[in-house]
Amino acid sequence: MRKTLYLKFLLAYFIFGFFGFIIVATFVNSMTMEHLKRDEADSLYKEATLIANTYASDLYNNETSLDTVKKQLDALDTYLSANLWIINPSGRMVLNSKAPLDVENETVIEGFDPTVTENSYYTIGNFWESFDEDQLSVFAPITSDYKVRGYVVIHYPMSNIVASCNSLLNISYLMLIILFLLSMIILIFFTEMVYLPLRRITEATEQYASGNMHYEFQIDSEDEIGYLGATLSYMASEIARSEDDQKKFVANVSHDFRSPLTSIKGYLEAMLDGTIPPELHEKYLTIVLNETERLTKLTGSLLTLNNLNTKGMLLEKSHFDINRVIRNIAASFEGTCRKKAIAIELILTGDELFIEADIGKIQQVIYNLLDNAIKFSHPDSIIKIETTEKHNKVFVSVKDSGIGIPKDALKLIWDRFYKSDLSRGKDKKGTGLGLSITKEIIQAHGEHINVISTEGVGSEFIFSLPVSDEDNDD
Ligand code: ADP
């Protein structure tokens, strides 16, 4: 494909040149010839008419001598480079500028017929075989007493007209060659701006097609081709990134599945072969149960993530009271909080605060944030959940005074499977998927989530939601 595009353009270029040549050689040639013939005939006709009305009619009226008229015709012959005749309607030659006066031997043009010109005033040919080569012969009648007495005929060699036509055509050919060479500029532009960048793009697509998504190329133009190149390169980098993500994801999933499975297997084997005595079975079965719970949670989170991605996050939006959702979730954590002596303080704006969102998914967000806050809080501390309304948005904040997040981990907490070193001791069941699910849900709503945290002091997660336009309850 690459080679033929260039060849096609070259072919088009030469076809352009070839047709240009044919057109000059045919149309331009015949048009120039026609124009020169008509032009010459016009000016000769004017001369002929002038002679017919002056010397020639004087001659027929016997007001001047044959000699005087002959001299005038001879002068004009040299001036016009033409042969001038005065001829009777019968075809008898009265005067010929190219021959001396000879009254005795008169010349007669056999078959002379002045109507040969039909509607025009000139004819082309050898004038009833009077010449060896073709002539342009212009007729002007000499009239006196309303009768045609004779004709002034001026013969001009066609070879002269053909010669001037050829010299004009030479100029046309020269112009055509100059134009053809100039149009090479288009060819150079095409090569530089279309062909070479396109070749680079094709090479890149071949590389991508063979799986080398990290192949880099650059097109330094800001036109459509440059845009195409940039888009392609961006697409490849995105595919490469998602491939890398995919690999990382699979590696993380296998790792997260393997460690609980290994410990479950280890404990069960130890119980079976008696390494763990029966009286300790309950303790180790509880650990095994915890590990299976972790696996269940991991599977659940993976399924949620998968659904979020495949559906392009299809939201079932409804109109509901966020305060009520928060109260219900806080109540469901009561047991866990009591065990750790943690208090949840709700600072909610108004009795009811209606928003427009996917209730199930927002419940999951609040659940994840509160679950983390409890997990990473010290005993005897307070967790505050606050709702505020500002600029048509509802802001929900979940704030704890727990272990906090190290500064360099702040950006990473949203990544799938990320668990900070600090949290590992506190949260053995964590999957590192909660916050990435949370962020995807909030972003699908077109909203934002942020975290403010200081290590050893505590963390605050804040996200926004759109206020509902309707003011009745759900
Ligand atoms: P997990 O489900 O394991 O808790 P998350 O994605 O919810 O995973 O959280 C990722 C990491 O972010 C946690 O392992 C922890 O290090 C950190 N993190 C999240 N919330 C808090 C918090 N409230 N306080 C301290 N660290 C937190």
Short mmCIF file of C-alpha atoms and ligand atoms in Angstrom, two decimals:
data_model
loop_
_atom_site.label_atom_id
_atom_site.label_comp_id
_atom_site.label_asym_id
_atom_site.label_seq_id
_atom_site.Cartn_x
_atom_site.Cartn_y
_atom_site.Cartn_z
CA MET A 1 0.00 0.00 0.00
CA ARG A 2 2.84 2.33 0.92
CA LYS A 3 4.60 2.14 -2.40
CA THR A 4 1.52 2.29 -4.58
CA LEU A 5 0.18 5.50 -3.03
CA TYR A 6 3.34 7.28 -4.08
CA LEU A 7 3.31 5.62 -7.49
CA LYS A 8 -0.32 6.59 -7.97
CA PHE A 9 0.48 10.18 -7.21
CA LEU A 10 3.47 10.09 -9.60
CA LEU A 11 1.28 8.52 -12.26
CA ALA A 12 -1.34 11.24 -11.77
CA TYR A 13 1.44 13.80 -12.09
CA PHE A 14 2.67 12.38 -15.39
CA ILE A 15 -0.87 11.97 -16.72
CA PHE A 16 -1.34 15.66 -15.92
CA GLY A 17 1.82 16.46 -17.93
CA PHE A 18 0.84 14.18 -20.82
CA PHE A 19 -2.67 15.61 -21.15
CA GLY A 20 -1.26 19.13 -20.86
CA PHE A 21 0.97 18.34 -23.83
CA ILE A 22 -1.88 16.78 -25.87
CA ILE A 23 -4.12 19.78 -25.19
CA VAL A 24 -1.45 22.26 -26.29
CA ALA A 25 -0.67 20.19 -29.37
CA THR A 26 -4.32 19.87 -30.45
CA PHE A 27 -6.77 22.43 -29.05
CA VAL A 28 -4.31 25.24 -28.47
CA ASN A 29 -2.74 24.60 -31.88
CA SER A 30 -6.03 24.72 -33.80
CA MET A 31 -7.33 27.69 -31.81
CA THR A 32 -4.14 29.68 -32.41
CA MET A 33 -4.16 28.79 -36.10
CA GLU A 34 -7.80 29.83 -36.45
CA HIS A 35 -7.13 33.07 -34.62
CA LEU A 36 -4.07 33.95 -36.75
CA LYS A 37 -5.92 33.14 -40.01
CA ARG A 38 -8.85 35.32 -39.09
CA ASP A 39 -6.61 38.13 -37.90
CA GLU A 40 -4.50 38.08 -41.08
CA ALA A 41 -7.62 37.83 -43.28
CA ASP A 42 -9.17 40.82 -41.46
CA SER A 43 -6.21 43.11 -41.98
CA LEU A 44 -5.70 41.98 -45.58
CA TYR A 45 -9.38 42.51 -46.30
CA LYS A 46 -9.11 46.08 -45.06
CA GLU A 47 -6.18 46.67 -47.43
CA ALA A 48 -7.99 44.98 -50.31
CA THR A 49 -11.14 47.07 -49.78
CA LEU A 50 -9.04 50.22 -49.65
CA ILE A 51 -7.35 49.35 -52.95
CA ALA A 52 -10.67 48.36 -54.51
CA ASN A 53 -12.25 51.68 -53.59
CA THR A 54 -9.30 53.81 -54.64
CA TYR A 55 -6.71 52.80 -57.31
CA ALA A 56 -8.63 49.86 -58.66
CA SER A 57 -11.91 51.70 -59.23
CA ASP A 58 -9.90 54.63 -60.65
CA LEU A 59 -8.36 52.17 -63.10
CA TYR A 60 -11.75 50.85 -64.21
CA ASN A 61 -13.02 54.40 -64.59
CA ASN A 62 -9.94 55.20 -66.69
CA GLU A 63 -8.89 57.88 -64.23
CA THR A 64 -5.46 56.42 -63.75
CA SER A 65 -3.02 54.34 -65.78
CA LEU A 66 -2.19 50.67 -65.39
CA ASP A 67 1.41 51.63 -64.69
CA THR A 68 0.59 53.85 -61.72
CA VAL A 69 -1.60 51.22 -60.11
CA LYS A 70 1.07 48.57 -60.72
CA LYS A 71 3.59 50.71 -58.84
CA GLN A 72 1.22 51.11 -55.91
CA LEU A 73 0.55 47.37 -55.81
CA ASP A 74 4.29 46.61 -55.94
CA ALA A 75 4.91 48.89 -52.96
CA LEU A 76 2.12 47.21 -50.99
CA ASP A 77 3.44 43.77 -52.03
CA THR A 78 6.72 44.51 -50.27
CA TYR A 79 5.01 46.13 -47.31
CA LEU A 80 2.53 43.29 -46.73
CA SER A 81 4.79 40.42 -47.93
CA ALA A 82 1.81 39.36 -50.01
CA ASN A 83 0.90 38.96 -53.66
CA LEU A 84 -1.72 41.45 -54.88
CA TRP A 85 -3.88 40.87 -57.93
CA ILE A 86 -6.55 42.73 -59.76
CA ILE A 87 -8.68 40.28 -61.67
CA ASN A 88 -11.78 40.50 -63.84
CA PRO A 89 -14.93 38.54 -62.92
CA SER A 90 -14.16 36.25 -65.86
CA GLY A 91 -10.81 35.32 -64.35
CA ARG A 92 -8.61 37.44 -66.60
CA MET A 93 -5.65 38.86 -64.73
CA VAL A 94 -5.42 42.65 -65.02
CA LEU A 95 -2.51 43.24 -62.66
CA ASN A 96 -0.15 41.01 -60.66
CA SER A 97 2.27 42.58 -58.17
CA LYS A 98 4.66 39.66 -58.65
CA ALA A 99 4.82 39.80 -62.48
CA PRO A 100 5.86 42.57 -64.88
CA LEU A 101 3.17 44.30 -66.95
CA ASP A 102 2.54 42.31 -70.11
CA VAL A 103 -0.49 43.47 -72.08
CA GLU A 104 0.09 41.09 -74.95
CA ASN A 105 0.18 37.78 -73.00
CA GLU A 106 -2.77 37.89 -70.79
CA THR A 107 -3.18 35.34 -67.97
CA VAL A 108 -6.55 33.80 -67.31
CA ILE A 109 -7.43 31.86 -64.13
CA GLU A 110 -9.32 28.89 -65.44
CA GLY A 111 -12.47 28.15 -63.50
CA PHE A 112 -12.25 31.35 -61.43
CA ASP A 113 -15.39 31.68 -59.32
CA PRO A 114 -15.63 34.60 -56.84
CA THR A 115 -18.48 32.90 -54.95
CA VAL A 116 -15.99 30.32 -53.64
CA THR A 117 -15.63 32.30 -50.39
CA GLU A 118 -19.36 31.63 -49.65
CA ASN A 119 -20.27 33.66 -46.59
CA SER A 120 -16.79 34.86 -45.77
CA TYR A 121 -14.34 37.02 -47.70
CA TYR A 122 -11.40 34.68 -47.92
CA THR A 123 -10.50 31.22 -49.09
CA ILE A 124 -7.58 28.90 -48.48
CA GLY A 125 -5.98 26.80 -51.20
CA ASN A 126 -3.82 27.01 -54.31
CA PHE A 127 -6.29 29.36 -56.07
CA TRP A 128 -7.28 27.24 -59.03
CA GLU A 129 -3.79 25.86 -59.24
CA SER A 130 -2.12 29.23 -59.59
CA PHE A 131 0.29 28.50 -56.68
CA ASP A 132 2.42 25.59 -55.56
CA GLU A 133 1.67 26.04 -51.93
CA ASP A 134 -1.52 26.98 -50.11
CA GLN A 135 -2.45 30.65 -49.85
CA LEU A 136 -4.87 32.67 -47.79
CA SER A 137 -6.65 34.61 -50.53
CA VAL A 138 -8.77 37.62 -49.60
CA PHE A 139 -11.30 39.08 -52.06
CA ALA A 140 -12.59 42.65 -52.26
CA PRO A 141 -14.97 43.50 -55.17
CA ILE A 142 -14.34 46.59 -57.33
CA THR A 143 -17.69 48.17 -58.11
CA SER A 144 -18.72 51.04 -60.26
CA ASP A 145 -22.27 51.90 -61.36
CA TYR A 146 -23.59 49.24 -59.03
CA LYS A 147 -21.80 46.56 -60.98
CA VAL A 148 -18.91 44.35 -59.99
CA ARG A 149 -16.13 45.18 -62.44
CA GLY A 150 -13.39 43.12 -60.94
CA TYR A 151 -11.73 41.97 -57.75
CA VAL A 152 -8.73 42.91 -55.69
CA VAL A 153 -7.28 39.62 -54.45
CA ILE A 154 -4.47 39.50 -51.89
CA HIS A 155 -2.66 36.18 -51.51
CA TYR A 156 -0.74 35.51 -48.32
CA PRO A 157 1.27 32.26 -48.02
CA MET A 158 -0.20 29.91 -45.45
CA SER A 159 3.37 28.82 -44.60
CA ASN A 160 3.88 32.28 -43.02
CA ILE A 161 0.81 31.82 -40.82
CA VAL A 162 1.91 28.29 -39.89
CA ALA A 163 5.34 29.67 -38.97
CA SER A 164 3.91 32.34 -36.63
CA CYS A 165 1.52 29.74 -35.19
CA ASN A 166 4.48 27.45 -34.47
CA SER A 167 6.48 30.16 -32.76
CA LEU A 168 3.44 30.96 -30.57
CA LEU A 169 3.03 27.25 -29.83
CA ASN A 170 6.67 27.05 -28.80
CA ILE A 171 5.92 29.66 -26.15
CA SER A 172 2.96 27.53 -24.98
CA TYR A 173 5.17 24.42 -24.77
CA LEU A 174 7.75 26.38 -22.81
CA MET A 175 5.05 27.61 -20.42
CA LEU A 176 3.78 24.04 -20.08
CA ILE A 177 7.26 22.79 -19.17
CA ILE A 178 7.71 25.59 -16.63
CA LEU A 179 4.27 24.81 -15.16
CA PHE A 180 5.09 21.11 -15.05
CA LEU A 181 8.36 21.75 -13.24
CA LEU A 182 6.68 24.19 -10.86
CA SER A 183 4.00 21.66 -10.05
CA MET A 184 6.81 19.45 -8.78
CA ILE A 185 6.52 21.66 -5.71
CA ILE A 186 3.15 19.94 -5.08
CA LEU A 187 4.91 16.58 -5.41
CA ILE A 188 7.55 17.65 -2.88
CA PHE A 189 4.85 18.94 -0.51
CA PHE A 190 2.89 15.73 -0.90
CA THR A 191 6.01 13.67 -0.15
CA GLU A 192 6.98 15.72 2.88
CA MET A 193 3.56 16.38 4.34
CA VAL A 194 1.52 13.33 3.45
CA TYR A 195 3.59 10.46 2.17
CA LEU A 196 6.47 10.36 4.67
CA PRO A 197 4.29 10.95 7.78
CA LEU A 198 1.82 8.35 6.48
CA ARG A 199 4.68 5.90 6.10
CA ARG A 200 5.73 6.54 9.67
CA ILE A 201 2.15 6.00 10.83
CA THR A 202 1.89 2.76 8.84
CA GLU A 203 5.18 1.52 10.31
CA ALA A 204 3.86 2.34 13.78
CA THR A 205 0.57 0.51 13.17
CA GLU A 206 2.54 -2.51 11.96
CA GLN A 207 4.54 -2.41 15.17
CA TYR A 208 1.36 -2.13 17.25
CA ALA A 209 -0.30 -4.91 15.29
CA SER A 210 2.69 -7.15 16.05
CA GLY A 211 2.20 -6.40 19.73
CA ASN A 212 4.91 -3.81 20.32
CA MET A 213 2.69 -1.27 22.05
CA HIS A 214 5.66 0.65 23.42
CA TYR A 215 6.88 1.64 19.92
CA GLU A 216 7.31 5.40 19.80
CA PHE A 217 7.10 7.71 16.80
CA GLN A 218 6.60 11.39 16.26
CA ILE A 219 5.05 13.52 13.54
CA ASP A 220 5.94 17.18 13.86
CA SER A 221 3.01 18.77 12.11
CA GLU A 222 -0.12 20.32 13.45
CA ASP A 223 -2.44 19.34 10.62
CA GLU A 224 -4.80 16.36 10.34
CA ILE A 225 -1.92 13.92 9.75
CA GLY A 226 -0.14 15.20 12.85
CA TYR A 227 -3.38 14.81 14.79
CA LEU A 228 -3.85 11.27 13.44
CA GLY A 229 -0.29 10.39 14.50
CA ALA A 230 -0.76 11.87 17.95
CA THR A 231 -4.09 10.08 18.42
CA LEU A 232 -2.61 6.77 17.31
CA SER A 233 0.37 7.16 19.59
CA TYR A 234 -1.94 8.08 22.48
CA MET A 235 -4.17 5.07 21.72
CA ALA A 236 -1.15 2.76 21.76
CA SER A 237 0.13 4.21 25.02
CA GLU A 238 -3.33 3.74 26.55
CA ILE A 239 -3.48 0.13 25.35
CA ALA A 240 0.04 -0.43 26.69
CA ARG A 241 -0.95 1.12 30.00
CA SER A 242 -4.11 -0.96 30.27
CA GLU A 243 -2.10 -4.08 29.38
CA ASP A 244 0.36 -3.23 32.15
CA ASP A 245 -2.53 -2.56 34.53
CA GLN A 246 -4.09 -5.85 33.57
CA LYS A 247 -0.85 -7.72 34.29
CA LYS A 248 -0.44 -5.91 37.60
CA PHE A 249 -4.06 -6.63 38.43
CA VAL A 250 -3.76 -10.36 37.73
CA ALA A 251 -0.50 -10.49 39.70
CA ASN A 252 -2.13 -8.72 42.65
CA VAL A 253 -5.25 -10.89 42.53
CA SER A 254 -3.19 -14.08 42.47
CA HIS A 255 -1.03 -12.82 45.32
CA ASP A 256 -4.04 -11.82 47.40
CA PHE A 257 -5.71 -15.16 46.84
CA ARG A 258 -2.58 -17.16 47.42
CA SER A 259 -1.64 -15.90 50.89
CA PRO A 260 -4.99 -16.72 52.64
CA LEU A 261 -5.17 -20.03 50.76
CA THR A 262 -1.64 -20.92 51.87
CA SER A 263 -2.41 -20.16 55.50
CA ILE A 264 -5.77 -22.05 55.36
CA LYS A 265 -4.01 -25.05 53.81
CA GLY A 266 -1.19 -24.85 56.35
CA TYR A 267 -3.49 -24.74 59.39
CA LEU A 268 -5.80 -27.48 58.09
CA GLU A 269 -2.86 -29.80 57.34
CA ALA A 270 -1.37 -29.12 60.75
CA MET A 271 -4.70 -29.97 62.41
CA LEU A 272 -5.04 -33.16 60.39
CA ASP A 273 -1.54 -34.47 61.03
CA GLY A 274 -1.78 -33.57 64.71
CA THR A 275 0.83 -30.79 64.73
CA ILE A 276 -1.94 -28.61 66.17
CA PRO A 277 -3.47 -30.46 69.09
CA PRO A 278 -7.31 -30.78 69.20
CA GLU A 279 -7.61 -28.35 72.12
CA LEU A 280 -6.17 -25.57 69.92
CA HIS A 281 -8.40 -26.41 66.96
CA GLU A 282 -10.99 -23.77 67.83
CA LYS A 283 -8.40 -20.99 67.84
CA TYR A 284 -6.96 -22.02 64.48
CA LEU A 285 -10.36 -22.67 62.92
CA THR A 286 -11.26 -19.08 63.82
CA ILE A 287 -8.15 -17.93 61.92
CA VAL A 288 -9.14 -20.14 58.99
CA LEU A 289 -12.65 -18.65 59.11
CA ASN A 290 -11.17 -15.15 59.07
CA GLU A 291 -9.09 -16.05 56.04
CA THR A 292 -12.13 -17.43 54.22
CA GLU A 293 -14.01 -14.24 55.08
CA ARG A 294 -11.15 -12.29 53.56
CA LEU A 295 -11.38 -14.41 50.42
CA THR A 296 -15.15 -13.86 50.25
CA LYS A 297 -14.64 -10.12 50.62
CA LEU A 298 -11.95 -10.12 47.95
CA THR A 299 -14.19 -12.01 45.52
CA GLY A 300 -17.06 -9.60 46.25
CA SER A 301 -14.86 -6.58 45.61
CA LEU A 302 -13.50 -8.04 42.39
CA LEU A 303 -17.02 -8.68 41.15
CA THR A 304 -18.05 -5.13 42.03
CA LEU A 305 -15.03 -3.71 40.19
CA ASN A 306 -15.74 -5.88 37.19
CA ASN A 307 -19.35 -4.71 37.05
CA LEU A 308 -18.33 -1.08 37.37
CA ASN A 309 -15.98 -1.45 34.42
CA THR A 310 -18.06 -3.52 32.06
CA LYS A 311 -21.23 -1.54 32.41
CA GLY A 312 -19.30 1.69 31.94
CA MET A 313 -20.86 2.41 35.33
CA LEU A 314 -24.57 2.35 34.64
CA LEU A 315 -26.11 4.38 37.42
CA GLU A 316 -29.65 3.89 38.66
CA LYS A 317 -30.17 7.40 39.90
CA SER A 318 -32.91 8.24 42.32
CA HIS A 319 -33.86 11.00 44.66
CA PHE A 320 -33.12 10.23 48.34
CA ASP A 321 -32.22 11.64 51.73
CA ILE A 322 -28.46 11.24 52.29
CA ASN A 323 -28.82 12.00 56.05
CA ARG A 324 -31.05 8.97 56.45
CA VAL A 325 -28.60 6.73 54.53
CA ILE A 326 -25.74 7.93 56.79
CA ARG A 327 -27.79 7.32 59.96
CA ASN A 328 -28.65 3.77 58.86
CA ILE A 329 -25.05 2.86 57.97
CA ALA A 330 -23.74 4.36 61.23
CA ALA A 331 -26.31 2.26 63.12
CA SER A 332 -25.16 -0.90 61.34
CA PHE A 333 -21.62 -0.34 62.66
CA GLU A 334 -22.80 0.07 66.26
CA GLY A 335 -21.65 -3.41 67.35
CA THR A 336 -18.15 -3.03 65.85
CA CYS A 337 -17.79 0.43 67.38
CA ARG A 338 -18.87 -0.74 70.83
CA LYS A 339 -16.14 -3.43 70.76
CA LYS A 340 -13.48 -0.81 70.03
CA ALA A 341 -15.14 1.85 72.23
CA ILE A 342 -15.37 4.13 69.22
CA ALA A 343 -18.12 6.76 69.01
CA ILE A 344 -19.64 8.00 65.76
CA GLU A 345 -20.72 11.62 65.81
CA LEU A 346 -23.16 12.73 63.10
CA ILE A 347 -23.14 16.43 62.21
CA LEU A 348 -25.85 16.48 59.55
CA THR A 349 -27.19 19.58 57.83
CA GLY A 350 -30.97 19.80 58.24
CA ASP A 351 -33.31 16.95 59.04
CA GLU A 352 -33.36 15.76 55.48
CA LEU A 353 -30.92 16.46 52.67
CA PHE A 354 -32.02 15.25 49.28
CA ILE A 355 -29.59 14.30 46.59
CA GLU A 356 -29.83 12.70 43.15
CA ALA A 357 -27.59 9.64 42.87
CA ASP A 358 -27.43 5.85 42.74
CA ILE A 359 -28.44 4.98 46.31
CA GLY A 360 -26.90 1.49 46.34
CA LYS A 361 -23.53 2.73 45.17
CA ILE A 362 -23.47 5.75 47.50
CA GLN A 363 -24.28 3.39 50.41
CA GLN A 364 -21.25 1.36 49.39
CA VAL A 365 -19.05 4.49 49.34
CA ILE A 366 -20.09 5.54 52.84
CA TYR A 367 -19.78 1.97 54.05
CA ASN A 368 -16.19 1.69 52.68
CA LEU A 369 -15.13 5.03 54.16
CA LEU A 370 -16.66 4.34 57.58
CA ASP A 371 -15.28 0.80 57.59
CA ASN A 372 -11.75 2.18 56.93
CA ALA A 373 -12.20 4.93 59.54
CA ILE A 374 -13.13 2.35 62.19
CA LYS A 375 -10.37 -0.05 61.11
CA PHE A 376 -7.68 2.61 61.34
CA SER A 377 -8.98 4.41 64.47
CA HIS A 378 -7.52 3.97 67.91
CA PRO A 379 -9.85 2.68 70.65
CA ASP A 380 -11.71 5.37 72.55
CA SER A 381 -11.76 7.81 69.68
CA ILE A 382 -14.48 9.63 67.82
CA ILE A 383 -15.37 9.41 64.11
CA LYS A 384 -17.27 12.39 62.70
CA ILE A 385 -19.58 12.18 59.71
CA GLU A 386 -20.66 15.55 58.44
CA THR A 387 -22.94 16.75 55.65
CA THR A 388 -22.87 20.32 54.33
CA GLU A 389 -24.64 22.00 51.45
CA LYS A 390 -22.79 24.51 49.32
CA HIS A 391 -23.26 25.79 45.73
CA ASN A 392 -25.90 23.22 44.88
CA LYS A 393 -23.68 20.38 46.11
CA VAL A 394 -23.78 18.21 49.18
CA PHE A 395 -20.38 17.51 50.76
CA VAL A 396 -20.05 14.38 52.89
CA SER A 397 -17.03 14.11 55.17
CA VAL A 398 -15.86 11.06 57.12
CA LYS A 399 -13.19 12.08 59.60
CA ASP A 400 -11.22 9.92 62.02
CA SER A 401 -8.36 10.55 64.43
CA GLY A 402 -6.62 7.27 63.69
CA ILE A 403 -3.23 6.25 62.32
CA GLY A 404 -3.37 8.62 59.32
CA ILE A 405 -1.81 8.07 55.93
CA PRO A 406 1.88 8.72 55.20
CA LYS A 407 2.42 11.62 52.77
CA ASP A 408 3.94 9.51 49.97
CA ALA A 409 1.09 7.00 50.23
CA LEU A 410 -1.64 9.65 49.78
CA LYS A 411 -1.69 9.35 45.99
CA LEU A 412 -1.43 5.56 46.01
CA ILE A 413 -4.39 4.77 48.25
CA TRP A 414 -6.77 5.07 45.25
CA ASP A 415 -4.86 2.39 43.31
CA ARG A 416 -6.26 -1.10 43.20
CA PHE A 417 -4.73 -3.44 45.80
CA TYR A 418 -2.80 -0.69 47.52
CA LYS A 419 -2.43 -1.15 51.26
CA SER A 420 -0.06 1.07 53.20
CA ASP A 421 2.58 -0.59 55.36
CA LEU A 422 1.05 1.09 58.40
CA SER A 423 -2.32 -0.51 57.80
CA ARG A 424 -1.13 -4.06 57.37
CA GLY A 425 -0.85 -4.69 61.09
CA LYS A 426 -4.24 -3.15 61.82
CA ASP A 427 -6.20 -4.60 58.94
CA LYS A 428 -5.44 -8.18 58.05
CA LYS A 429 -8.61 -8.61 56.02
CA GLY A 430 -8.14 -5.56 53.80
CA THR A 431 -8.07 -6.10 50.06
CA GLY A 432 -6.85 -2.68 48.96
CA LEU A 433 -9.81 -2.43 46.59
CA GLY A 434 -12.25 -0.38 48.72
CA LEU A 435 -10.99 3.09 47.86
CA SER A 436 -10.55 2.38 44.15
CA ILE A 437 -14.18 1.23 44.01
CA THR A 438 -15.19 4.31 45.99
CA LYS A 439 -13.38 6.67 43.63
CA GLU A 440 -14.84 5.05 40.52
CA ILE A 441 -18.37 5.36 41.91
CA ILE A 442 -17.92 9.05 42.76
CA GLN A 443 -16.33 9.80 39.38
CA ALA A 444 -19.17 8.02 37.59
CA HIS A 445 -21.49 10.51 39.25
CA GLY A 446 -19.33 13.30 37.80
CA GLU A 447 -18.23 14.27 41.30
CA HIS A 448 -14.97 14.35 43.27
CA ILE A 449 -13.47 12.70 46.29
CA ASN A 450 -10.49 14.02 48.26
CA VAL A 451 -8.47 13.06 51.29
CA ILE A 452 -6.73 15.17 53.89
CA SER A 453 -4.55 13.15 56.22
CA THR A 454 -1.63 13.50 58.60
CA GLU A 455 0.28 10.48 59.76
CA GLY A 456 -0.42 9.79 63.42
CA VAL A 457 -3.18 12.44 63.59
CA GLY A 458 -6.01 11.16 61.45
CA SER A 459 -7.70 11.26 58.04
CA GLU A 460 -10.67 13.00 56.50
CA PHE A 461 -12.31 11.82 53.29
CA ILE A 462 -14.65 14.33 51.59
CA PHE A 463 -16.78 13.75 48.52
CA SER A 464 -19.41 15.77 46.72
CA LEU A 465 -22.87 14.82 45.44
CA PRO A 466 -25.43 16.75 43.41
CA VAL A 467 -28.36 18.26 45.32
CA SER A 468 -31.70 17.02 44.04
CA ASP A 469 -33.96 19.53 42.29
CA GLU A 470 -37.10 17.86 43.67
CA ASP A 471 -37.87 18.65 47.30
CA ASN A 472 -40.13 15.77 48.28
CA ASP A 473 -38.82 12.60 49.83
CA ASP A 474 -37.88 9.39 48.06
P1 ADP B 1 -8.97 -1.85 52.17
O1 ADP B 1 -10.20 -2.44 51.65
O2 ADP B 1 -7.84 -2.83 52.31
O3 ADP B 1 -9.14 -1.01 53.39
P2 ADP B 1 -8.82 0.59 50.74
O4 ADP B 1 -8.69 0.76 49.25
O5 ADP B 1 -10.10 0.96 51.34
O6 ADP B 1 -8.43 -0.90 51.04
O7 ADP B 1 -7.65 1.39 51.41
C1 ADP B 1 -6.36 1.37 50.93
C2 ADP B 1 -5.38 1.82 51.97
O8 ADP B 1 -5.59 3.19 52.26
C3 ADP B 1 -5.50 1.13 53.27
O9 ADP B 1 -4.76 -0.07 53.30
C4 ADP B 1 -4.89 2.13 54.22
O10 ADP B 1 -3.48 2.05 54.18
C5 ADP B 1 -5.27 3.45 53.61
N1 ADP B 1 -6.44 4.02 54.29
C6 ADP B 1 -7.70 4.06 53.83
N2 ADP B 1 -8.50 4.72 54.69
C7 ADP B 1 -7.75 5.06 55.76
C8 ADP B 1 -7.98 5.77 56.99
N3 ADP B 1 -9.21 6.22 57.30
N4 ADP B 1 -6.95 5.96 57.80
C9 ADP B 1 -5.73 5.52 57.49
N5 ADP B 1 -5.40 4.86 56.36
C10 ADP B 1 -6.41 4.63 55.51
#
